[in-house]
Short mmCIF file of C-alpha atoms and ligand atoms in Angstrom, two decimals:
data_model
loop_
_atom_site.label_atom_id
_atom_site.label_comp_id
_atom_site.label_asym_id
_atom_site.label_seq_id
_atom_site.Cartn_x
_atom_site.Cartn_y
_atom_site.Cartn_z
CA UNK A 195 0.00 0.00 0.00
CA UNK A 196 1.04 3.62 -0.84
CA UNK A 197 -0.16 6.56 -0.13
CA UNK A 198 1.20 10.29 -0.80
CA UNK A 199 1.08 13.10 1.91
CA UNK A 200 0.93 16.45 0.17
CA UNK A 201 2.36 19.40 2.30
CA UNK A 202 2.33 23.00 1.16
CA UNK A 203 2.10 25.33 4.08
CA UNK A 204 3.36 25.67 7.80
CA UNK A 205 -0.43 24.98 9.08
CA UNK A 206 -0.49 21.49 7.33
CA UNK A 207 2.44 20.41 7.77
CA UNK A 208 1.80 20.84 12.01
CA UNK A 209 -1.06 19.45 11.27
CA UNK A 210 -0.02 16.40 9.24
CA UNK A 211 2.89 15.48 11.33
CA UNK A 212 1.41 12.61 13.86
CA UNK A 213 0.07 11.30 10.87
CA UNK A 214 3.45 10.92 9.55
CA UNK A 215 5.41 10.00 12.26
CA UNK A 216 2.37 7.14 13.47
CA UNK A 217 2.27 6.02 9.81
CA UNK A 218 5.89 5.14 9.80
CA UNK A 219 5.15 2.14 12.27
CA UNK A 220 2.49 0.53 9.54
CA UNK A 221 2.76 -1.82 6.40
CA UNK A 222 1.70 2.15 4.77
CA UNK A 223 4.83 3.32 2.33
CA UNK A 224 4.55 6.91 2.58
CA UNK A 225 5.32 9.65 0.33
CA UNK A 226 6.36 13.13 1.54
CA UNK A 227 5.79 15.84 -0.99
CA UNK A 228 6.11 19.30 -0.21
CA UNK A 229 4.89 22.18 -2.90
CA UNK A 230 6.72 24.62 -0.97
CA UNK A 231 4.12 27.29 -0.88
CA UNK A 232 5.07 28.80 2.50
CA UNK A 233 8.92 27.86 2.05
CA UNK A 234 10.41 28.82 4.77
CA UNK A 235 7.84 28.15 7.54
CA UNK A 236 7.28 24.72 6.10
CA UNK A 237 11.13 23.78 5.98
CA UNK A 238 11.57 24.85 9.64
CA UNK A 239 8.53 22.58 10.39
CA UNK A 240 9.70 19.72 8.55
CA UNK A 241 13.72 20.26 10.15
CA UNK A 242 11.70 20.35 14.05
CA UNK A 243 10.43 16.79 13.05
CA UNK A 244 12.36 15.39 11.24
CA UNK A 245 10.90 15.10 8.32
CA UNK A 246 12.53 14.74 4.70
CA UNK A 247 10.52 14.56 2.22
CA UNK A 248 10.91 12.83 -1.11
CA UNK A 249 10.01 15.21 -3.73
CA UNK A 250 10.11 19.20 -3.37
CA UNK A 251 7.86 21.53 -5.87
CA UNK A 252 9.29 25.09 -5.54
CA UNK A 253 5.90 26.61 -5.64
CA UNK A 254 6.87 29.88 -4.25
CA UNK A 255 10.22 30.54 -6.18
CA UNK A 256 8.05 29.62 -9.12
CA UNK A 257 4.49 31.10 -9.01
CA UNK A 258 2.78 34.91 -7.71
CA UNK A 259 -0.77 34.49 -8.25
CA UNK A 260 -2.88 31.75 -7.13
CA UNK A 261 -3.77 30.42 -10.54
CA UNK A 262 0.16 30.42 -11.42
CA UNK A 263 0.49 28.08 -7.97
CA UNK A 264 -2.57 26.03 -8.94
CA UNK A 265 -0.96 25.47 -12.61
CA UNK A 266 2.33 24.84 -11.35
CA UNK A 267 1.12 22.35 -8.97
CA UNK A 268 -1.15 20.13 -11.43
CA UNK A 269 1.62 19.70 -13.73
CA UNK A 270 4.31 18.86 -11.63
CA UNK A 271 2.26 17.23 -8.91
CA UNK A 272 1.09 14.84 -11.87
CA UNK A 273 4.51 13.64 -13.25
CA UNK A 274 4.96 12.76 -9.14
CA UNK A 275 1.95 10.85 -9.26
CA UNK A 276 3.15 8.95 -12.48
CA UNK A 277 6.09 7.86 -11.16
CA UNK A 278 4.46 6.92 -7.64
CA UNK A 279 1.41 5.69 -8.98
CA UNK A 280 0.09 5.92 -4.87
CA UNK A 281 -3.30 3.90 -3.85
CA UNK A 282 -4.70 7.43 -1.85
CA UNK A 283 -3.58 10.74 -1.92
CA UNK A 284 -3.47 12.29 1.45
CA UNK A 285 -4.50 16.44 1.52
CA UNK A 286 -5.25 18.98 4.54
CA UNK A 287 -7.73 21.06 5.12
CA UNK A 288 -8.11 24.45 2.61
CA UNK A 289 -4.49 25.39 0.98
CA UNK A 290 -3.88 26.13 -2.81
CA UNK A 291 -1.91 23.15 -2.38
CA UNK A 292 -3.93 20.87 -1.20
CA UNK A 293 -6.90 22.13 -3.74
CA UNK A 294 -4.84 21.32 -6.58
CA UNK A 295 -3.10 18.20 -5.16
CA UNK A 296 -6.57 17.14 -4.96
CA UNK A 297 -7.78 18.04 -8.49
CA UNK A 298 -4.50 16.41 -10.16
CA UNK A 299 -4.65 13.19 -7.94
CA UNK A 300 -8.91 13.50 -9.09
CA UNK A 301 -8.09 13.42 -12.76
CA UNK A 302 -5.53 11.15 -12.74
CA UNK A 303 -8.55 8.58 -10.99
CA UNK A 304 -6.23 8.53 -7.63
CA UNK A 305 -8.66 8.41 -4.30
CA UNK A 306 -8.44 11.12 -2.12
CA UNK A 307 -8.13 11.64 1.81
CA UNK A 308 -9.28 14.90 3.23
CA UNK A 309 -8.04 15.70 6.61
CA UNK A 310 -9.93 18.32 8.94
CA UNK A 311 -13.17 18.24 5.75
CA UNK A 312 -15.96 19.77 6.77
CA UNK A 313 -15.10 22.97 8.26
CA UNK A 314 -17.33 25.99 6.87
CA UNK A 315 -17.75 29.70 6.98
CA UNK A 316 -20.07 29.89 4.39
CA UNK A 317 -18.33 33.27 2.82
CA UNK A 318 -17.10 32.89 -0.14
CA UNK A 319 -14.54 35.74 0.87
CA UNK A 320 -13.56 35.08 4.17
CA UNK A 321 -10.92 32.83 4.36
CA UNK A 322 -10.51 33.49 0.89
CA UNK A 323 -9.65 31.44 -1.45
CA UNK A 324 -9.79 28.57 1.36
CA UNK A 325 -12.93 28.68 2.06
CA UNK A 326 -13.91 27.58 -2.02
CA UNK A 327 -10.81 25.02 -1.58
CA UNK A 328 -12.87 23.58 1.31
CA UNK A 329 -16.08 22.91 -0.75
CA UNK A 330 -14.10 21.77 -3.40
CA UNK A 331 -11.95 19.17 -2.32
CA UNK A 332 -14.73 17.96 -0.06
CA UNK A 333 -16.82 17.64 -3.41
CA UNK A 334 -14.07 15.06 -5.03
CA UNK A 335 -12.71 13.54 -2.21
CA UNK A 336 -13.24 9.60 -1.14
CA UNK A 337 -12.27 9.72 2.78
CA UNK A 338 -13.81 12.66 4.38
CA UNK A 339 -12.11 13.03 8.00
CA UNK A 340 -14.01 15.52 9.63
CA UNK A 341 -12.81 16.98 13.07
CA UNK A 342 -16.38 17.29 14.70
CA UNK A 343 -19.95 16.57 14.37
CA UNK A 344 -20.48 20.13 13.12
CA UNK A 345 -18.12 19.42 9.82
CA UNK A 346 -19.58 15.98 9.43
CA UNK A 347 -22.97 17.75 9.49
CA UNK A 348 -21.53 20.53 6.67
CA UNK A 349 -20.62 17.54 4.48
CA UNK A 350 -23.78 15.86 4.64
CA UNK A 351 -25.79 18.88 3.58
CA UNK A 352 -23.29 19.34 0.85
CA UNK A 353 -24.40 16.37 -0.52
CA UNK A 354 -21.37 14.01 0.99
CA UNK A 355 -22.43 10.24 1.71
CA UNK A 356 -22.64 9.61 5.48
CA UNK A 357 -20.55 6.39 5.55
CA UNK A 358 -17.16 8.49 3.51
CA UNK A 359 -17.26 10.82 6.71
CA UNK A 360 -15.49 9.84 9.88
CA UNK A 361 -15.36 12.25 12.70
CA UNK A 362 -11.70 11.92 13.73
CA UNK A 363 -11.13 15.23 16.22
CA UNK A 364 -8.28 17.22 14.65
CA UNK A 365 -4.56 15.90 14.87
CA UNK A 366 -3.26 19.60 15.93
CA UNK A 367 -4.24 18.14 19.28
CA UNK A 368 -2.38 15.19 19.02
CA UNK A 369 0.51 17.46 18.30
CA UNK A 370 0.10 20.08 20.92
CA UNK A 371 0.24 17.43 23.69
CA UNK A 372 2.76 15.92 22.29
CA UNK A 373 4.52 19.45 22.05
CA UNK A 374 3.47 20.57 25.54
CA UNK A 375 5.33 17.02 27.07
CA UNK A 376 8.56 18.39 25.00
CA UNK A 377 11.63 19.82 27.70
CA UNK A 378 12.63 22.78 26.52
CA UNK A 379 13.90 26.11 27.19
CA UNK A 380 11.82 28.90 26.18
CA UNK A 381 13.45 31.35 24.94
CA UNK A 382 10.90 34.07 26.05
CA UNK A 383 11.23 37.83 25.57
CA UNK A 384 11.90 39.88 28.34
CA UNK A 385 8.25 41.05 29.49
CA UNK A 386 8.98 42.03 32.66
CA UNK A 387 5.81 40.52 35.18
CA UNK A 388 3.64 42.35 32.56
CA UNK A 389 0.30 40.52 31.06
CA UNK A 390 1.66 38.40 28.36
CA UNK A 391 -0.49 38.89 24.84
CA UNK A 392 0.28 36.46 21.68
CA UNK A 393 -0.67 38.08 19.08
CA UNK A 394 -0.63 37.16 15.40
CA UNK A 395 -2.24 37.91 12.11
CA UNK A 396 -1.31 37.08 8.69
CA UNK A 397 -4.96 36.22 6.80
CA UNK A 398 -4.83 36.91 3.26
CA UNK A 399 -8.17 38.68 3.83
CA UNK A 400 -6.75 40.76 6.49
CA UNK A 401 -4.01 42.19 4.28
CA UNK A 402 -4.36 45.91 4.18
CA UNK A 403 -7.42 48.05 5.93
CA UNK A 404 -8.10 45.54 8.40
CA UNK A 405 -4.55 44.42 9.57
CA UNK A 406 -4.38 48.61 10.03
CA UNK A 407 -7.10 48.17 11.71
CA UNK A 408 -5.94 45.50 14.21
CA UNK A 409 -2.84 46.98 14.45
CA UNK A 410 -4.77 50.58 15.76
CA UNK A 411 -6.46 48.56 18.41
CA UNK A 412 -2.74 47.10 19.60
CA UNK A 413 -1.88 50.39 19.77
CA UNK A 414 -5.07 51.57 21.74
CA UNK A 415 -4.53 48.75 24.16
CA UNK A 416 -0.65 49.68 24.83
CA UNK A 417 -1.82 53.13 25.84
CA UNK A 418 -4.83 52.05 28.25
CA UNK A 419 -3.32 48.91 29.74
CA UNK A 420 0.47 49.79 31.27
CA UNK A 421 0.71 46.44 32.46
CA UNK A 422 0.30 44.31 29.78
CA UNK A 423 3.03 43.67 27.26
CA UNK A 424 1.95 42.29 23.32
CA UNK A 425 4.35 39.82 21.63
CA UNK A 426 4.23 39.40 18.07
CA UNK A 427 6.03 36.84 16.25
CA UNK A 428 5.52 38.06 12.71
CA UNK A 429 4.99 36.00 9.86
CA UNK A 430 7.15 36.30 6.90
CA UNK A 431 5.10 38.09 4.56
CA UNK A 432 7.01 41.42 3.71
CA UNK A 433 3.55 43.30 3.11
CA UNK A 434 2.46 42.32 7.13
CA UNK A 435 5.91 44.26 8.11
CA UNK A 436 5.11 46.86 5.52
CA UNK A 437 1.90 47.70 7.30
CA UNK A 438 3.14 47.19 10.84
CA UNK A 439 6.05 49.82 9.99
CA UNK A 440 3.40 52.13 8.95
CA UNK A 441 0.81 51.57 11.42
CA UNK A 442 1.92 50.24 14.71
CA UNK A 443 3.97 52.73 17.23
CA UNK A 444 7.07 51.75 18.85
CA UNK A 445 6.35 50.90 22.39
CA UNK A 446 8.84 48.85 24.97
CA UNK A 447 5.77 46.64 25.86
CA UNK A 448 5.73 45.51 22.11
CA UNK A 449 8.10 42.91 20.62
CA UNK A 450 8.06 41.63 17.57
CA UNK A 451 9.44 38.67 16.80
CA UNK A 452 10.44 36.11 14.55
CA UNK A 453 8.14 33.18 14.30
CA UNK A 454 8.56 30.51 17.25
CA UNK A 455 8.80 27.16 16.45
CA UNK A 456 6.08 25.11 16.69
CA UNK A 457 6.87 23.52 20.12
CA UNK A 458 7.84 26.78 21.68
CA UNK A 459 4.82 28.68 20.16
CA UNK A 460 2.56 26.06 22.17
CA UNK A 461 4.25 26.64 25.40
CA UNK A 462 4.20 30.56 24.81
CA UNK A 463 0.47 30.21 24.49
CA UNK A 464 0.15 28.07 27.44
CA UNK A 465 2.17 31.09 29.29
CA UNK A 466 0.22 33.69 27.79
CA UNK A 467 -2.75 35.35 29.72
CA UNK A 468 -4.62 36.69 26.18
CA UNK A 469 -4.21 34.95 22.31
CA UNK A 470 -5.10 37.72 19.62
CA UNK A 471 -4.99 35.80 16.38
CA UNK A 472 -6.68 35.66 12.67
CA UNK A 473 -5.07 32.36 12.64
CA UNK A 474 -7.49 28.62 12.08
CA UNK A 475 -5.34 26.48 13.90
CA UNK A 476 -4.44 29.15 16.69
CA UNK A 477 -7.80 29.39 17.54
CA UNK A 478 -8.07 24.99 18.19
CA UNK A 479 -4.85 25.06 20.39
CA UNK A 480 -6.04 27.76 22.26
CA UNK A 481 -9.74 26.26 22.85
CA UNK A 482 -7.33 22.77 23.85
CA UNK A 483 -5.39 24.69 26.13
CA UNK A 484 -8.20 26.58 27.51
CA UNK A 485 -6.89 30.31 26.48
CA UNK A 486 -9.40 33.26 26.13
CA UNK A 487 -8.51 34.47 22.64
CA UNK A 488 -9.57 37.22 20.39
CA UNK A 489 -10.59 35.98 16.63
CA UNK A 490 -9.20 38.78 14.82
CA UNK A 491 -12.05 38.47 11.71
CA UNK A 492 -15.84 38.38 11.18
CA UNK A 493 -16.53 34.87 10.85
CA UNK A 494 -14.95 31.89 11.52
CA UNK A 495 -15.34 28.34 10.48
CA UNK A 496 -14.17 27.30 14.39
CA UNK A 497 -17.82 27.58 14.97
CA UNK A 498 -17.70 24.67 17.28
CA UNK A 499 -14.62 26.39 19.27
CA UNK A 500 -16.94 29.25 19.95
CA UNK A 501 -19.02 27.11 21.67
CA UNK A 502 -16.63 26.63 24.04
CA UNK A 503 -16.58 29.55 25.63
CA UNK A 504 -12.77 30.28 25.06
CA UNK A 505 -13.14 32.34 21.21
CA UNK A 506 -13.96 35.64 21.42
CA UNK A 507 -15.10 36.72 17.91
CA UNK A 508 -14.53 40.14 17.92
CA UNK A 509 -14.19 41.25 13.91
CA UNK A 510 -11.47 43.79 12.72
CA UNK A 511 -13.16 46.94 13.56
CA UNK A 512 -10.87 48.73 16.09
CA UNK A 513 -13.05 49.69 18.80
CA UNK A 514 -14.66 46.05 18.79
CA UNK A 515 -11.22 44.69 19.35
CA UNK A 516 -10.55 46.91 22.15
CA UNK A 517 -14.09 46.40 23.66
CA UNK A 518 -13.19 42.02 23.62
CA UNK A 519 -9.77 42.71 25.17
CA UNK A 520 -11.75 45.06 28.09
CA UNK A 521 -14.65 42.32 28.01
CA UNK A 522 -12.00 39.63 29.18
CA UNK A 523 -9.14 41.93 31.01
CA UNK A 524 -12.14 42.73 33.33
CA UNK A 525 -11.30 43.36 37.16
CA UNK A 526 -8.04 44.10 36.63
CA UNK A 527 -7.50 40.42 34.75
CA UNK A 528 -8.65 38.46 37.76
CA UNK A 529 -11.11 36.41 35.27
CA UNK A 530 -8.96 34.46 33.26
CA UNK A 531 -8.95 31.80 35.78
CA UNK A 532 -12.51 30.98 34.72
CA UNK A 533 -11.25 29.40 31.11
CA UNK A 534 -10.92 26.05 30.88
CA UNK A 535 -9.36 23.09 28.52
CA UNK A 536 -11.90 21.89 26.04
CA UNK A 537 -11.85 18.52 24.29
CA UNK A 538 -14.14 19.88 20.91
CA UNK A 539 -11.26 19.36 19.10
CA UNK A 540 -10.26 15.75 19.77
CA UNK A 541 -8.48 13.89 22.57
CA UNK A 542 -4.89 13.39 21.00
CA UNK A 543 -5.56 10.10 19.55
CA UNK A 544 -6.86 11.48 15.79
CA UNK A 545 -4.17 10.23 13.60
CA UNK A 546 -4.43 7.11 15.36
CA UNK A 547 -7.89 6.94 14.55
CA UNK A 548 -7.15 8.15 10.81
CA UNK A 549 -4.57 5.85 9.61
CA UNK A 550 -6.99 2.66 11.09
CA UNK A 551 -9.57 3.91 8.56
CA UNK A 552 -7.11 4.30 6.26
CA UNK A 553 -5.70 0.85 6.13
CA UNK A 554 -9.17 -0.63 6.55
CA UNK A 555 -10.22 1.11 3.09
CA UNK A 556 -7.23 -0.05 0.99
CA UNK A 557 -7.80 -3.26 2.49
N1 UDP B 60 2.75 28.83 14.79
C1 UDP B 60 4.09 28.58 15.02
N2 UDP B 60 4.92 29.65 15.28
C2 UDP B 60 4.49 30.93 15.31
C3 UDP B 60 3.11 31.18 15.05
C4 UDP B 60 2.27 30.10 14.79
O1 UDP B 60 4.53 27.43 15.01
O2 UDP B 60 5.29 31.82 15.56
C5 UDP B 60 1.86 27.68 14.52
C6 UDP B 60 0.69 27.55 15.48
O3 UDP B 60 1.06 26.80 16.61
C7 UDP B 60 -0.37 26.86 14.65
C8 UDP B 60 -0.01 27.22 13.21
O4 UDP B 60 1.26 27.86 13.26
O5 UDP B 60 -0.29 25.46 14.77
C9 UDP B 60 -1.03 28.14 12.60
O6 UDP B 60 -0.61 28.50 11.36
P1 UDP B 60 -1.09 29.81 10.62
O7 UDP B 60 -1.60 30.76 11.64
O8 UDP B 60 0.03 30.23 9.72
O9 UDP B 60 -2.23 29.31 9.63
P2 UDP B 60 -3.77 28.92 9.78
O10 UDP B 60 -3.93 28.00 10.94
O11 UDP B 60 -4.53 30.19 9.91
O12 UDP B 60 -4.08 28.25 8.50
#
């Protein structure tokens, strides 16, 4: 048996990484292939873990637009599949990469594995394009793996047959308690017995007026709160530092940072007394870890992490941000006791749980 794990981004890679490791200890040959569409992130994810894959597509070297990293990707992603010729074609959640991995292993008649399927915002826009990659690879896909009842619900109304959906949980849990067990020394910036704030924001949506906007109500919050301090591991995007050199004002209590790796950015938000994030996967570890955070957009597809009670959706309008920081900072911060751990998104054991089905189908 052979399958094919297609990795493009930082975000699916975290997120496909129990699946590798666990698959290693099966009768399952496994492929590695990385498009390289976040280059840098991804390679630092794959170094952490040890992982080396076979084939690299240099996506990002190659390709600007999103239809030039579609193209690029069906044509070279094909000649991998010829030589290959894999029984399943593994993909994660809503990336170019995995859209188009999808629609080359689809035409070439290769069955297809969605990991985390399901999840919906129902905006066209927002997360944009992911949100059509969603819908789409859910539409030709074979194995629908579907974090929680809520996705498995979204795929039957989308027409999906009930017994092609499993509800798995989401493997970034199995990672973060993996990366939680981890002994290491965190590096942490110098914040002085201040509130520690995580912040991040990189949506492609959020590029421009509303990343000025977010980065206003960061600069709001600095002034009213003298005892907090905001740390901001950047992602790599130039136009994010573009607008944060223009917009945000230099203040002691705010550090910008490199990005953390993956182990140390799960401890940081462990430490952390407020997440403010437009990031998907942020928002599950911090509803694991029991975090009060701050969704930085207007909708998410996390719906069942607001149910929780530790997502704060609070849009990208600058006084709503700073009115969901006050909501939660209440009594001097004396509240954030009351958030807890949830298990919404899985128990740890998801890629366990995956790879079973797995075998059983090529069986
Ligand atoms: N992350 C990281 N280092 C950082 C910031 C984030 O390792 O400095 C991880 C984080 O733990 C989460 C993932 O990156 O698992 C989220 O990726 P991102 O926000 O880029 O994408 P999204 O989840 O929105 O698709």
């Amino acid at each position: 048996m052979k399958i094919i794990t297609l990795i493009g981004t930082r975000p699916e890679a975290i997120k496909m990484v129990p699946i590798i490791k666990d698959i290693n200890h099966t009768n399952i040959e496994n492929v590695v292939v990385s498009s390289g569409q976040h280059e840098e992130l991804l390679s630092d994810v794959f170094k952490l873990y040890d992982i080396i894959p076979k084939y690299k597509l240099n996506t990002l070297k190659n390709c600007k637009s999103l239809n030039e990293i579609i193209s690029f990707i069906l044509i070279n992603f094909e000649k991998i599949l010829d030589i290959e010729k894999p029984d399943l074609v593994l993909v994660h959640g809503d990336t170019t990469t995995a859209m188009a991995g999808a629609l080359a292993s689809f035409n070439k008649k290769i069955k297809i594995a969605h990991i985390e399927a399901g999840l919906r915002s129902f905006n066209l826009e927002s997360p944009f394009p992911e949100e059509m990659n969603r819908i789409f690879i859910d539409s030709i896909a074979y194995l629908h793996f579907a974090p929680t009842v809520t996705a498995k619900n979204n795929l039957i109304k989308q027409g999906i047959k009930p017994h092609n959906i499993f509800v798995v949980g989401n493997t970034i849990i199995d990672l973060v308690k993996f990366n939680l067990k981890q002994d290491i020394k965190l590096k942490l910036p110098d914040i002085d017995e201040k509130r520690l704030i995580l912040l991040t924001t990189h949506r492609r949506e959020n590029l421009g007026k509303n990343m000025k906007s977010i980065f206003s109500a960061v600069n709001i919050l600095l002034e009213k709160y003298d005892n907090i301090c905001i740390v901001f591991p950047m992602h790599p995007n130039p136009l994010i530092k573009k607008i944060a050199d223009e917009t945000l004002k230099k203040n002691k209590r705010l550090i910008i940072t490199k990005p953390f790796n993956t182990i140390e950015f799960n401890k940081l938000e462990q430490l952390a007394d407020i997440v403010m994030t437009d990031s998907g996967g942020i928002q599950e570890e911090c509803v694991f870890i029991g975090k009060p955070t701050i969704v930085l957009r207007t909708e998410t597809e996390r719906s069942d992490g607001l149910k929780s009670n530790n997502l704060f959706l609070a849009g990208v309008n600058t006084n709503d941000i700073v009115k969901t920081f006050d909501s939660i900072a209440t009594d001097n911060f004396s509240n954030l006791k009351k958030y807890k751990s949830s298990k919404i998104y899985g128990d740890g054991r998801s890629s366990e749980r995956i790879i079973k089905i797995i075998q059983k189908s090529l069986n």
